[in-house]
Amino acid sequence: MQAEIMRLKKEKGVCILAHAYQSHDIWEVADYIGDSFGLSQKAAQADASTILMCGVRFMAETVKILAPHKRVILSNSVAGCPMAEQITPEQVRKLKAENKGYKVVAYINTTADLKTECDVCVTSSSAVKVIKAVDSDKIIFIPDCNLGSWVKTQVPDKDFKFIAGGCPTHLRMTVGDVHEARRNHPQAAFLVHPECRPEVTALADYVGSTTEIMKFAATDTAHSEFIIGTENSIVQHLQLQMPNRRFFPLSKNCVCINMKATTLGDVLECVRGIGGEEITMDEQMRLKAKHCIDEMLRLG
Ligand code: 13P
Ligand code: SF4
């Protein structure tokens, strides 16, 4: 299957972008693997006529927003991110009306429709930099209050308002999991994604996006064992890449069924032209949503 995918993507001019949470067999056929910020940058630069996004819907929408003349395919149409739909554009309008003078910062895990109401987007790896650079000290941060709380600890001089949103996958990890993992692996460094609960993130040795966690684990010379507090595919990727180091999941429950919806078989059907879902978007909406992604790429 991988050989056929490699042959067809070359023949048909398909660029495969894969989020880091995709499985290793998909990594091996991808042209680029990365976190949400890296994927956005690649989407803006890619020169292939078709882009296949192996990830979730908001990621494919981001590609379409940045590359409107390309065919953009989402690898499996059921792959959505529940967090992206936790707040509606009407709710954002209401928040803005109630909090005059605040800038709305949206995690990139939001629908294109929602982005039309926001001033700037952020990803987990760009949030601190972007929010420091935003020309306002008053920030409404949607929808992930956990990521937002972590950013607040890094940018304490700004005033933040949050809503009760977040990633259901990262929420499964608890302080009890941290104590147990530390007991079982006392020599290990504990690395987490900022989508985790604040009380979990507060116990970490390092906080970062998926790509940043992987980079830290590959370059840290003080440790050879790591407890990984993010989607468990990262544990597998790291262990395959670095057999001389040891990687442990913080919890075996941290599996995102949406990220796992795509299989190698889906990728093959997509490059054959018989699978996935082509993303289309109203041009007015695209242009309004593009503004906050452009701002993120400029500031981040
Ligand atoms: P990053 O890859 O940007 O860290 O995002 C994690 C995530 O949950 C994506 O849905
Ligand atoms: Fe959404 Fe969380 Fe899954 Fe990422 S890991 S796609 S934020 S549910």
Coordinates of C-alpha atoms and ligand atoms in Angstrom, one line a residue:
M1 CA 0.0 0.0 0.0
Q2 CA 2.8 2.4 0.9
A3 CA 4.6 1.7 -2.4
E4 CA 1.4 2.4 -4.4
I5 CA 0.7 5.6 -2.4
M6 CA 4.3 6.8 -3.2
R7 CA 3.9 6.0 -6.9
L8 CA 0.4 7.7 -7.2
K9 CA 1.2 10.8 -5.2
K10 CA 4.2 11.5 -7.6
E11 CA 2.2 10.7 -10.7
K12 CA -0.8 12.9 -9.7
G13 CA 1.1 15.8 -8.0
V14 CA -0.3 15.2 -4.5
C15 CA 1.4 16.6 -1.4
I16 CA 0.6 14.7 1.8
L17 CA 0.6 16.7 5.0
A18 CA 0.3 14.7 8.2
H19 CA -0.2 15.9 11.7
A20 CA 2.2 14.4 14.3
Y21 CA -0.7 12.4 15.9
Q22 CA -1.1 10.3 12.7
S23 CA 0.1 6.7 12.8
H24 CA 3.6 5.8 11.8
D25 CA 2.6 4.1 8.6
I26 CA 1.1 7.4 7.5
W27 CA 4.2 9.3 8.6
E28 CA 6.3 7.2 6.3
V29 CA 4.3 8.3 3.2
A30 CA 4.0 12.0 4.1
D31 CA 5.8 14.9 2.5
Y32 CA 5.7 16.9 5.7
I33 CA 4.8 16.0 9.3
G34 CA 4.4 18.6 12.0
D35 CA 2.4 20.5 14.6
S36 CA -0.5 22.8 13.7
F37 CA 1.7 25.8 13.2
G38 CA 4.1 23.9 10.9
L39 CA 1.3 22.5 8.9
S40 CA -0.2 26.0 8.4
Q41 CA 3.2 27.3 7.2
K42 CA 3.5 24.3 4.7
A43 CA 0.0 24.9 3.5
A44 CA 0.9 28.5 2.6
Q45 CA 4.0 27.4 0.7
A46 CA 3.1 24.1 -0.9
D47 CA 3.3 24.0 -4.7
A48 CA 1.5 20.7 -5.5
S49 CA -1.9 20.9 -7.2
T50 CA -3.6 18.7 -4.6
I51 CA -3.0 18.7 -0.9
L52 CA -4.0 15.7 1.1
M53 CA -4.4 16.6 4.8
C54 CA -4.1 13.6 7.1
G55 CA -5.4 15.1 10.3
V56 CA -8.7 16.6 11.3
R57 CA -11.2 18.9 9.6
F58 CA -10.0 22.3 10.9
M59 CA -6.5 21.5 9.5
A60 CA -7.9 20.8 6.0
E61 CA -9.9 24.0 6.3
T62 CA -6.8 26.0 7.2
V63 CA -5.1 24.6 4.1
K64 CA -8.1 25.7 1.9
I65 CA -8.1 29.1 3.4
L66 CA -4.4 29.6 2.6
A67 CA -4.4 27.8 -0.7
P68 CA -7.8 28.4 -2.3
H69 CA -6.8 27.4 -5.9
K70 CA -5.6 24.0 -4.8
R71 CA -7.7 20.8 -4.4
V72 CA -7.7 20.1 -0.7
I73 CA -8.7 16.7 0.5
L74 CA -9.4 15.7 4.1
S75 CA -8.2 12.1 4.5
N76 CA -11.4 10.9 6.3
S77 CA -14.6 12.9 6.5
V78 CA -15.4 11.7 10.0
A79 CA -12.2 13.2 11.4
G80 CA -13.2 16.3 13.2
C81 CA -12.0 18.0 16.4
P82 CA -14.8 18.3 19.0
M83 CA -13.0 21.4 20.4
A84 CA -13.4 23.2 17.1
E85 CA -17.2 23.4 17.6
Q86 CA -17.4 24.2 21.3
I87 CA -18.4 27.8 20.7
T88 CA -20.5 29.4 18.0
P89 CA -19.9 32.6 16.1
E90 CA -23.0 34.1 17.8
Q91 CA -21.5 33.4 21.2
V92 CA -18.3 35.1 20.1
R93 CA -20.2 38.2 18.9
K94 CA -22.0 38.3 22.3
L95 CA -18.6 38.0 24.2
K96 CA -17.2 40.9 22.1
A97 CA -20.2 43.1 22.8
E98 CA -19.9 42.4 26.5
N99 CA -16.1 43.0 26.6
K100 CA -15.4 46.1 24.5
G101 CA -11.7 46.7 23.9
Y102 CA -10.7 43.0 24.1
K103 CA -9.0 41.2 21.1
V104 CA -10.4 37.8 20.3
V105 CA -7.6 35.2 20.1
A106 CA -8.7 31.8 18.7
Y107 CA -6.9 28.6 19.0
I108 CA -6.5 27.3 15.5
N109 CA -8.7 24.3 16.6
T110 CA -11.8 26.3 15.5
T111 CA -14.1 26.1 12.4
A112 CA -13.5 28.5 9.5
D113 CA -16.9 30.1 10.3
L114 CA -15.7 30.9 13.9
K115 CA -12.4 32.3 12.6
T116 CA -14.3 35.0 10.8
E117 CA -15.2 36.6 14.2
C118 CA -11.7 36.5 15.6
D119 CA -8.7 38.9 15.5
V120 CA -5.8 36.4 15.4
C121 CA -5.3 32.7 15.6
V122 CA -2.7 30.8 17.6
T123 CA -1.4 27.3 17.8
S124 CA 0.1 25.7 20.9
S125 CA 3.7 26.4 19.7
S126 CA 3.0 30.0 18.6
A127 CA 0.5 31.2 21.3
V128 CA 2.9 32.8 23.7
K129 CA 4.8 34.7 21.0
V130 CA 1.6 35.8 19.1
I131 CA -0.2 36.9 22.3
K132 CA 2.9 38.9 23.5
A133 CA 2.9 40.6 20.1
V134 CA -0.9 41.4 19.9
D135 CA -1.5 45.1 20.2
S136 CA -3.8 44.8 23.2
D137 CA -3.4 43.8 26.8
K138 CA -7.0 42.5 27.0
I139 CA -7.5 39.1 25.5
I140 CA -10.6 36.9 25.0
F141 CA -9.1 33.4 24.4
I142 CA -11.3 30.8 22.8
P143 CA -12.1 27.9 23.1
D144 CA -9.4 26.0 25.1
C145 CA -9.2 27.5 28.7
N146 CA -6.4 25.0 29.5
L147 CA -4.1 26.2 26.8
G148 CA -5.2 29.7 27.7
S149 CA -4.3 29.3 31.4
W150 CA -0.9 28.1 30.4
V151 CA -0.3 31.1 28.1
K152 CA -1.5 33.3 30.9
T153 CA 1.4 32.0 33.1
Q154 CA 3.8 32.9 30.4
V155 CA 2.3 36.4 29.7
P156 CA 1.2 37.4 33.2
D157 CA 0.9 41.2 32.4
K158 CA -2.1 40.7 30.1
D159 CA -5.7 40.4 31.1
F160 CA -7.4 37.1 29.9
K161 CA -11.0 36.0 29.6
F162 CA -11.7 32.3 29.0
I163 CA -14.7 30.1 28.1
A164 CA -15.2 26.6 29.5
G165 CA -13.7 24.7 26.4
G166 CA -10.9 22.2 25.9
C167 CA -9.6 19.0 24.3
P168 CA -11.6 16.0 25.6
T169 CA -8.6 13.8 24.9
H170 CA -6.0 15.7 26.9
L171 CA -8.6 16.3 29.7
R172 CA -8.4 12.6 30.5
M173 CA -5.0 12.9 32.1
T174 CA -5.1 13.7 35.8
V175 CA -2.7 14.6 38.6
G176 CA -3.1 11.0 39.9
D177 CA -1.7 9.8 36.6
V178 CA 1.3 12.1 37.0
H179 CA 2.0 10.9 40.6
E180 CA 1.8 7.2 39.4
A181 CA 4.0 7.8 36.4
R182 CA 6.6 9.7 38.5
R183 CA 6.6 6.8 41.0
N184 CA 7.0 4.2 38.3
H185 CA 9.7 6.1 36.3
P186 CA 11.6 8.3 38.9
Q187 CA 14.4 9.1 36.5
A188 CA 12.2 10.3 33.6
A189 CA 11.5 13.8 32.5
F190 CA 7.8 14.7 32.3
L191 CA 6.8 16.4 29.1
V192 CA 3.2 17.7 28.5
H193 CA 1.1 19.4 25.9
P194 CA -0.5 22.7 27.1
E195 CA -4.0 21.3 26.3
C196 CA -3.7 19.3 29.6
R197 CA -5.4 20.5 32.8
P198 CA -3.5 23.4 34.4
E199 CA -2.8 21.2 37.5
V200 CA -1.2 18.6 35.3
T201 CA 0.8 21.1 33.2
A202 CA 2.0 22.7 36.5
L203 CA 3.8 19.5 37.4
A204 CA 5.7 19.2 34.1
D205 CA 9.4 19.5 33.4
Y206 CA 8.7 20.8 29.9
V207 CA 5.5 22.2 28.2
G208 CA 5.2 22.3 24.4
S209 CA 3.4 21.5 21.2
T210 CA 3.6 18.0 19.7
T211 CA 6.7 19.0 17.6
E212 CA 8.3 20.8 20.5
I213 CA 7.9 17.7 22.8
M214 CA 9.5 15.5 20.2
K215 CA 12.4 18.0 19.7
F216 CA 12.9 18.2 23.5
A217 CA 12.9 14.4 23.8
A218 CA 15.5 14.0 21.0
T219 CA 17.9 16.7 22.3
D220 CA 17.7 16.6 26.1
T221 CA 21.0 15.3 27.4
A222 CA 20.0 15.3 31.1
H223 CA 17.5 12.4 30.7
S224 CA 17.2 9.1 28.7
E225 CA 13.6 8.4 29.9
F226 CA 10.5 10.5 29.3
I227 CA 6.9 10.4 30.4
I228 CA 4.8 11.8 27.6
G229 CA 1.6 13.8 28.4
T230 CA 0.0 14.0 25.0
E231 CA -1.7 11.8 22.4
N232 CA -0.1 8.4 22.6
S233 CA 1.0 8.2 19.0
I234 CA 3.8 10.5 20.0
V235 CA 5.1 7.8 22.4
Q236 CA 5.2 5.3 19.5
H237 CA 6.9 7.7 17.1
L238 CA 9.5 8.7 19.6
Q239 CA 10.3 5.1 20.6
L240 CA 10.6 4.0 16.9
Q241 CA 13.0 7.0 16.2
M242 CA 15.1 6.6 19.4
P243 CA 15.4 2.9 20.5
N244 CA 18.1 3.9 22.9
R245 CA 15.8 6.1 24.9
R246 CA 12.6 5.0 26.8
F247 CA 9.2 6.6 26.4
F248 CA 6.2 6.1 28.6
P249 CA 2.6 7.3 28.1
L250 CA 1.3 9.4 31.0
S251 CA -2.0 7.6 30.6
K252 CA -3.0 4.8 28.2
N253 CA -6.4 6.7 27.8
C254 CA -4.9 9.6 25.9
V255 CA -6.0 8.5 22.4
C256 CA -7.8 10.9 20.0
I257 CA -10.3 8.8 18.0
N258 CA -10.5 11.6 15.5
M259 CA -6.8 11.7 14.8
K260 CA -6.9 7.9 14.6
A261 CA -9.9 7.8 12.1
T262 CA -7.5 8.0 9.1
T263 CA -5.9 4.7 8.1
L264 CA -3.3 3.9 5.4
G265 CA -6.2 2.5 3.4
D266 CA -7.9 5.9 3.4
V267 CA -4.7 7.6 2.2
L268 CA -4.5 5.1 -0.7
E269 CA -8.1 5.8 -1.6
C270 CA -7.4 9.5 -1.5
V271 CA -4.4 9.4 -3.9
R272 CA -6.4 7.1 -6.1
G273 CA -9.0 9.9 -6.3
I274 CA -11.8 7.8 -4.8
G275 CA -11.6 8.7 -1.1
G276 CA -11.6 11.5 1.5
E277 CA -13.6 14.7 1.2
E278 CA -12.8 17.7 -1.0
I279 CA -13.0 20.9 1.1
T280 CA -15.0 23.7 -0.4
M281 CA -15.6 27.1 1.1
D282 CA -17.6 30.2 0.4
E283 CA -15.1 32.9 -0.8
Q284 CA -16.4 35.6 1.5
M285 CA -16.0 33.4 4.5
R286 CA -12.6 32.3 3.4
L287 CA -11.3 35.9 3.1
K288 CA -12.7 36.8 6.5
A289 CA -11.2 33.7 8.1
K290 CA -7.9 34.2 6.4
H291 CA -7.2 37.4 8.2
C292 CA -6.6 35.8 11.5
I293 CA -4.4 33.0 10.1
D294 CA -2.3 35.6 8.2
E295 CA -1.9 37.5 11.4
M296 CA -0.7 34.4 13.2
L297 CA 1.8 33.6 10.5
R298 CA 3.0 37.2 10.6
L299 CA 3.4 37.5 14.4
G300 CA 4.4 33.9 15.1
Ligands
13P1 P1 -0.2 20.8 18.0 O1 0.3 19.8 17.1 O2 -0.1 22.2 17.4 O3 0.6 20.8 19.3 O4 -1.7 20.5 18.3 C1 -2.1 19.4 19.1 C2 -3.5 19.1 18.8 O5 -4.3 18.6 19.6 C3 -4.0 19.2 17.4 O6 -5.3 18.9 17.4
SF4_2 FE1 -9.1 17.9 18.9 FE2 -7.8 17.1 21.1 FE3 -8.1 15.4 19.1 FE4 -6.4 17.5 18.9 S1 -6.2 15.8 20.3 S2 -7.9 16.8 17.4 S3 -7.5 19.0 20.1 S4 -9.8 16.3 20.3

